[in-house]
Amino acid sequence: MKKVVCAKDVEILIKQGKSTLYVDANTILTPSAKDAAKLADVEIVVGAPQQRACEHDSTPASSCDGAISSDLIYSALKAMYERGMLDAFLKDLTRKGFTSEAVGGGKIVRGNSIEMEPFETGTAGAKACSQEVIGKGDGRIQSGFFEIDHSRFEQDFACEANCHLLEGTVNITINGQTVKAETGDVFYIPAGAKVVWDAAGKARLFYSRFPQSKG
């Protein structure tokens, strides 16, 4: 029978003062166990430990409860701090994906700081990414960048939007009617529209959407 090792087992190992987790072909390591071991610098070794008399096996008995305790989190953060990794980790957690500054009650976003994030298209194999730079906390209009990479997928628009194609070309179908948009073109999408994006290459656009206009 396969033995399941999870984050709780790694925590027990750490409390025992051990830094090596021994596994074999009959061991199943959960993703949380792998993450916990990595954060706490616990080495995972395939094979049986070389034991001396009266020494116990460092393969824990299964005690999975699906949760990671505060002790394990503390141990992991302490290990990261001691290795000089904590500052970078915390900065990564709070990073917004762009740099912005407040100006007279408004906001400026530095274009060279924008980092795109994966966009879930709902279509297998389709690739797209986006980054909203003017959000709900900034005003009634939400704006950002959207990229399509050699992909075709559908999207339902809950609210109306204006789009400016910055790079590339894309065939866009709005409620069953298709038009080819080229670099520099601007187009409007009504609230409640069913849209199909179809880009043979890479296309990048800037959008502004109006949540209060939901269809």
mmCIF file of C-alpha atoms in Angstrom:
data_model
loop_
_atom_site.group_PDB
_atom_site.id
_atom_site.type_symbol
_atom_site.label_atom_id
_atom_site.label_comp_id
_atom_site.label_asym_id
_atom_site.label_seq_id
_atom_site.Cartn_x
_atom_site.Cartn_y
_atom_site.Cartn_z
ATOM 1 C CA MET A 1 0.000 0.000 0.000
ATOM 2 C CA LYS A 2 1.238 3.480 -0.862
ATOM 3 C CA LYS A 3 2.134 5.774 2.022
ATOM 4 C CA VAL A 4 1.106 9.430 1.719
ATOM 5 C CA VAL A 5 3.437 12.083 3.155
ATOM 6 C CA CYS A 6 2.088 15.618 3.519
ATOM 7 C CA ALA A 7 3.094 18.941 5.096
ATOM 8 C CA LYS A 8 2.158 17.797 8.600
ATOM 9 C CA ASP A 9 4.643 14.932 8.331
ATOM 10 C CA VAL A 10 7.399 17.370 7.343
ATOM 11 C CA GLU A 11 6.522 19.491 10.363
ATOM 12 C CA ILE A 12 6.883 16.458 12.655
ATOM 13 C CA LEU A 13 10.264 15.714 11.089
ATOM 14 C CA ILE A 14 11.454 19.271 11.773
ATOM 15 C CA LYS A 15 10.294 19.121 15.406
ATOM 16 C CA GLN A 16 12.344 15.927 15.773
ATOM 17 C CA GLY A 17 15.408 17.938 14.738
ATOM 18 C CA LYS A 18 15.868 16.041 11.483
ATOM 19 C CA SER A 19 16.719 17.597 8.134
ATOM 20 C CA THR A 20 16.351 14.579 5.835
ATOM 21 C CA LEU A 21 13.177 12.894 4.652
ATOM 22 C CA TYR A 22 13.628 9.356 3.318
ATOM 23 C CA VAL A 23 11.113 8.084 0.753
ATOM 24 C CA ASP A 24 10.803 5.012 -1.442
ATOM 25 C CA ALA A 25 8.791 3.770 -4.431
ATOM 26 C CA ASN A 26 5.758 3.248 -2.202
ATOM 27 C CA THR A 27 5.726 6.843 -0.953
ATOM 28 C CA ILE A 28 3.448 9.543 -2.345
ATOM 29 C CA LEU A 29 4.646 13.087 -1.622
ATOM 30 C CA THR A 30 1.862 15.667 -1.728
ATOM 31 C CA PRO A 31 2.605 19.085 -3.298
ATOM 32 C CA SER A 32 2.253 20.701 0.147
ATOM 33 C CA ALA A 33 4.887 18.309 1.534
ATOM 34 C CA LYS A 34 7.318 19.201 -1.263
ATOM 35 C CA ASP A 35 6.757 22.927 -0.692
ATOM 36 C CA ALA A 36 7.159 22.593 3.072
ATOM 37 C CA ALA A 37 10.372 20.594 2.684
ATOM 38 C CA LYS A 38 11.792 23.123 0.250
ATOM 39 C CA LEU A 39 10.977 26.096 2.471
ATOM 40 C CA ALA A 40 12.414 24.430 5.579
ATOM 41 C CA ASP A 41 15.494 23.156 3.691
ATOM 42 C CA VAL A 42 14.623 19.515 4.382
ATOM 43 C CA GLU A 43 16.411 17.197 1.953
ATOM 44 C CA ILE A 44 14.306 14.497 0.290
ATOM 45 C CA VAL A 45 16.283 11.298 -0.252
ATOM 46 C CA VAL A 46 15.072 8.269 -2.169
ATOM 47 C CA GLY A 47 16.080 5.089 -0.367
ATOM 48 C CA ALA A 48 16.396 3.745 3.162
ATOM 49 C CA PRO A 49 18.563 5.560 5.716
ATOM 50 C CA GLN A 50 21.730 3.918 7.040
ATOM 51 C CA GLN A 51 20.795 3.412 10.665
ATOM 52 C CA ARG A 52 22.811 2.720 13.719
ATOM 53 C CA ALA A 53 21.457 0.779 16.658
ATOM 54 C CA CYS A 54 18.699 2.574 18.610
ATOM 55 C CA GLU A 55 18.305 5.160 15.829
ATOM 56 C CA HIS A 56 14.815 5.739 14.477
ATOM 57 C CA ASP A 57 13.712 5.955 10.874
ATOM 58 C CA SER A 58 13.177 9.541 9.711
ATOM 59 C CA THR A 59 10.280 8.571 7.467
ATOM 60 C CA PRO A 60 7.268 9.856 9.410
ATOM 61 C CA ALA A 61 4.059 7.977 9.966
ATOM 62 C CA SER A 62 1.277 9.515 7.966
ATOM 63 C CA SER A 63 -0.606 12.228 9.840
ATOM 64 C CA CYS A 64 -2.078 14.277 7.002
ATOM 65 C CA ASP A 65 -4.786 16.700 7.952
ATOM 66 C CA GLY A 66 -4.523 18.994 4.923
ATOM 67 C CA ALA A 67 -3.208 21.964 6.922
ATOM 68 C CA ILE A 68 0.146 23.619 7.511
ATOM 69 C CA SER A 69 0.651 24.737 11.109
ATOM 70 C CA SER A 70 2.005 28.070 12.283
ATOM 71 C CA ASP A 71 5.119 26.286 13.631
ATOM 72 C CA LEU A 72 5.991 25.012 10.155
ATOM 73 C CA ILE A 73 5.395 28.432 8.610
ATOM 74 C CA TYR A 74 7.635 30.016 11.248
ATOM 75 C CA SER A 75 10.380 27.454 10.636
ATOM 76 C CA ALA A 76 10.217 28.047 6.891
ATOM 77 C CA LEU A 77 10.309 31.852 7.218
ATOM 78 C CA LYS A 78 13.173 31.632 9.711
ATOM 79 C CA ALA A 79 15.156 29.453 7.304
ATOM 80 C CA MET A 80 14.513 31.935 4.477
ATOM 81 C CA TYR A 81 15.596 34.857 6.707
ATOM 82 C CA GLU A 82 18.835 33.100 7.665
ATOM 83 C CA ARG A 83 19.618 32.561 3.975
ATOM 84 C CA GLY A 84 18.840 36.151 3.000
ATOM 85 C CA MET A 85 15.795 35.103 0.949
ATOM 86 C CA LEU A 86 13.004 36.653 3.014
ATOM 87 C CA ASP A 87 13.178 40.239 1.679
ATOM 88 C CA ALA A 88 12.896 39.082 -1.937
ATOM 89 C CA PHE A 89 10.025 36.755 -0.988
ATOM 90 C CA LEU A 90 8.057 39.543 0.713
ATOM 91 C CA LYS A 91 8.660 41.954 -2.166
ATOM 92 C CA ASP A 92 7.357 39.347 -4.582
ATOM 93 C CA LEU A 93 4.180 38.933 -2.501
ATOM 94 C CA THR A 94 3.411 42.644 -2.557
ATOM 95 C CA ARG A 95 4.455 43.342 -6.147
ATOM 96 C CA LYS A 96 1.583 44.742 -8.212
ATOM 97 C CA GLY A 97 3.004 43.976 -11.657
ATOM 98 C CA PHE A 98 3.743 47.649 -12.380
ATOM 99 C CA THR A 99 5.043 50.865 -10.846
ATOM 100 C CA SER A 100 2.699 53.820 -10.380
ATOM 101 C CA GLU A 101 2.681 57.258 -8.775
ATOM 102 C CA ALA A 102 -0.132 59.445 -7.469
ATOM 103 C CA VAL A 103 -0.391 62.787 -9.277
ATOM 104 C CA GLY A 104 -2.896 65.482 -8.229
ATOM 105 C CA GLY A 105 -5.552 62.964 -7.292
ATOM 106 C CA GLY A 106 -4.792 60.953 -10.419
ATOM 107 C CA LYS A 107 -2.251 58.272 -11.223
ATOM 108 C CA ILE A 108 0.588 57.624 -13.654
ATOM 109 C CA VAL A 109 1.759 54.092 -14.504
ATOM 110 C CA ARG A 110 5.285 53.648 -15.837
ATOM 111 C CA GLY A 111 5.035 51.697 -19.076
ATOM 112 C CA ASN A 112 8.461 50.078 -18.775
ATOM 113 C CA SER A 113 7.517 48.575 -15.393
ATOM 114 C CA ILE A 114 4.430 46.637 -16.517
ATOM 115 C CA GLU A 115 4.609 42.868 -16.080
ATOM 116 C CA MET A 116 1.914 40.852 -17.824
ATOM 117 C CA GLU A 117 0.141 37.997 -16.029
ATOM 118 C CA PRO A 118 -1.435 34.836 -17.539
ATOM 119 C CA PHE A 119 -5.061 35.252 -18.605
ATOM 120 C CA GLU A 120 -7.401 32.261 -18.290
ATOM 121 C CA THR A 121 -9.017 31.875 -21.718
ATOM 122 C CA GLY A 122 -11.036 28.745 -20.971
ATOM 123 C CA THR A 123 -9.706 27.227 -24.220
ATOM 124 C CA ALA A 124 -7.065 24.496 -24.130
ATOM 125 C CA GLY A 125 -3.789 25.610 -25.730
ATOM 126 C CA ALA A 126 -4.844 29.250 -26.144
ATOM 127 C CA LYS A 127 -2.322 31.759 -24.804
ATOM 128 C CA ALA A 128 -3.109 35.246 -23.556
ATOM 129 C CA CYS A 129 -2.010 37.569 -20.773
ATOM 130 C CA SER A 130 -3.173 40.829 -19.237
ATOM 131 C CA GLN A 131 -2.411 43.493 -16.660
ATOM 132 C CA GLU A 132 -4.981 45.950 -15.329
ATOM 133 C CA VAL A 133 -3.169 49.171 -14.399
ATOM 134 C CA ILE A 134 -6.160 51.391 -13.557
ATOM 135 C CA GLY A 135 -8.390 49.466 -11.183
ATOM 136 C CA LYS A 136 -11.498 49.678 -9.017
ATOM 137 C CA GLY A 137 -9.780 51.864 -6.432
ATOM 138 C CA ASP A 138 -8.832 54.483 -9.009
ATOM 139 C CA GLY A 139 -12.174 55.488 -10.477
ATOM 140 C CA ARG A 140 -15.160 54.338 -12.524
ATOM 141 C CA ILE A 141 -13.080 53.310 -15.556
ATOM 142 C CA GLN A 142 -10.801 50.254 -15.450
ATOM 143 C CA SER A 143 -7.965 50.101 -17.972
ATOM 144 C CA GLY A 144 -5.073 47.824 -18.829
ATOM 145 C CA PHE A 145 -3.176 45.838 -21.411
ATOM 146 C CA PHE A 146 -4.199 42.606 -23.106
ATOM 147 C CA GLU A 147 -2.067 40.309 -25.282
ATOM 148 C CA ILE A 148 -3.036 37.359 -27.489
ATOM 149 C CA ASP A 149 -0.358 34.962 -28.717
ATOM 150 C CA HIS A 150 -1.193 32.874 -31.814
ATOM 151 C CA SER A 151 -4.543 31.895 -30.321
ATOM 152 C CA ARG A 152 -8.294 31.798 -30.830
ATOM 153 C CA PHE A 153 -10.791 31.836 -27.963
ATOM 154 C CA GLU A 154 -14.182 33.180 -26.911
ATOM 155 C CA GLN A 155 -14.935 35.760 -24.266
ATOM 156 C CA ASP A 156 -18.195 37.135 -22.849
ATOM 157 C CA PHE A 157 -18.153 40.866 -22.076
ATOM 158 C CA ALA A 158 -20.241 41.700 -19.005
ATOM 159 C CA CYS A 159 -19.697 45.452 -19.526
ATOM 160 C CA GLU A 160 -18.866 47.731 -22.450
ATOM 161 C CA ALA A 161 -15.269 48.422 -23.412
ATOM 162 C CA ASN A 162 -13.099 50.457 -25.790
ATOM 163 C CA CYS A 163 -9.968 48.824 -27.226
ATOM 164 C CA HIS A 164 -6.956 50.305 -29.034
ATOM 165 C CA LEU A 165 -4.819 47.784 -30.946
ATOM 166 C CA LEU A 166 -1.206 48.744 -30.261
ATOM 167 C CA GLU A 167 0.602 45.931 -32.095
ATOM 168 C CA GLY A 168 -0.233 43.164 -34.555
ATOM 169 C CA THR A 169 -3.497 42.205 -36.210
ATOM 170 C CA VAL A 170 -6.480 40.285 -34.867
ATOM 171 C CA ASN A 171 -9.770 39.039 -36.255
ATOM 172 C CA ILE A 172 -12.468 39.970 -33.784
ATOM 173 C CA THR A 173 -16.006 38.638 -33.913
ATOM 174 C CA ILE A 174 -18.619 40.641 -32.001
ATOM 175 C CA ASN A 175 -22.025 39.009 -31.711
ATOM 176 C CA GLY A 176 -21.447 36.933 -34.850
ATOM 177 C CA GLN A 177 -19.932 39.659 -37.065
ATOM 178 C CA THR A 178 -16.209 39.496 -37.846
ATOM 179 C CA VAL A 179 -13.792 42.294 -38.697
ATOM 180 C CA LYS A 180 -10.002 42.373 -39.047
ATOM 181 C CA ALA A 181 -8.398 44.919 -36.720
ATOM 182 C CA GLU A 182 -4.922 46.242 -37.527
ATOM 183 C CA THR A 183 -2.313 48.210 -35.571
ATOM 184 C CA GLY A 184 -3.727 51.609 -34.613
ATOM 185 C CA ASP A 185 -7.394 50.617 -34.925
ATOM 186 C CA VAL A 186 -9.845 51.427 -32.150
ATOM 187 C CA PHE A 187 -13.003 49.409 -31.576
ATOM 188 C CA TYR A 188 -15.965 49.398 -29.193
ATOM 189 C CA ILE A 189 -17.491 46.286 -27.568
ATOM 190 C CA PRO A 190 -21.018 46.624 -26.138
ATOM 191 C CA ALA A 191 -22.085 45.222 -22.768
ATOM 192 C CA GLY A 192 -23.283 41.614 -22.974
ATOM 193 C CA ALA A 193 -21.429 40.936 -26.230
ATOM 194 C CA LYS A 194 -20.072 37.517 -27.171
ATOM 195 C CA VAL A 195 -16.581 38.035 -28.579
ATOM 196 C CA VAL A 196 -14.193 35.719 -30.422
ATOM 197 C CA TRP A 197 -10.510 36.713 -30.559
ATOM 198 C CA ASP A 198 -8.455 35.152 -33.377
ATOM 199 C CA ALA A 199 -4.806 36.178 -33.742
ATOM 200 C CA ALA A 200 -2.497 34.424 -36.224
ATOM 201 C CA GLY A 201 0.476 36.092 -34.521
ATOM 202 C CA LYS A 202 0.960 38.251 -31.450
ATOM 203 C CA ALA A 203 -1.438 41.107 -30.799
ATOM 204 C CA ARG A 204 -1.293 43.676 -27.996
ATOM 205 C CA LEU A 205 -4.039 46.121 -27.115
ATOM 206 C CA PHE A 206 -4.979 48.690 -24.495
ATOM 207 C CA TYR A 207 -8.504 48.553 -23.129
ATOM 208 C CA SER A 208 -10.835 50.644 -21.003
ATOM 209 C CA ARG A 209 -13.941 49.025 -19.597
ATOM 210 C CA PHE A 210 -16.902 50.485 -17.787
ATOM 211 C CA PRO A 211 -18.233 48.158 -15.036
ATOM 212 C CA GLN A 212 -21.292 50.326 -14.362
ATOM 213 C CA SER A 213 -22.520 49.629 -17.893
ATOM 214 C CA LYS A 214 -23.209 45.917 -17.338
ATOM 215 C CA GLY A 215 -25.777 44.494 -19.725
#
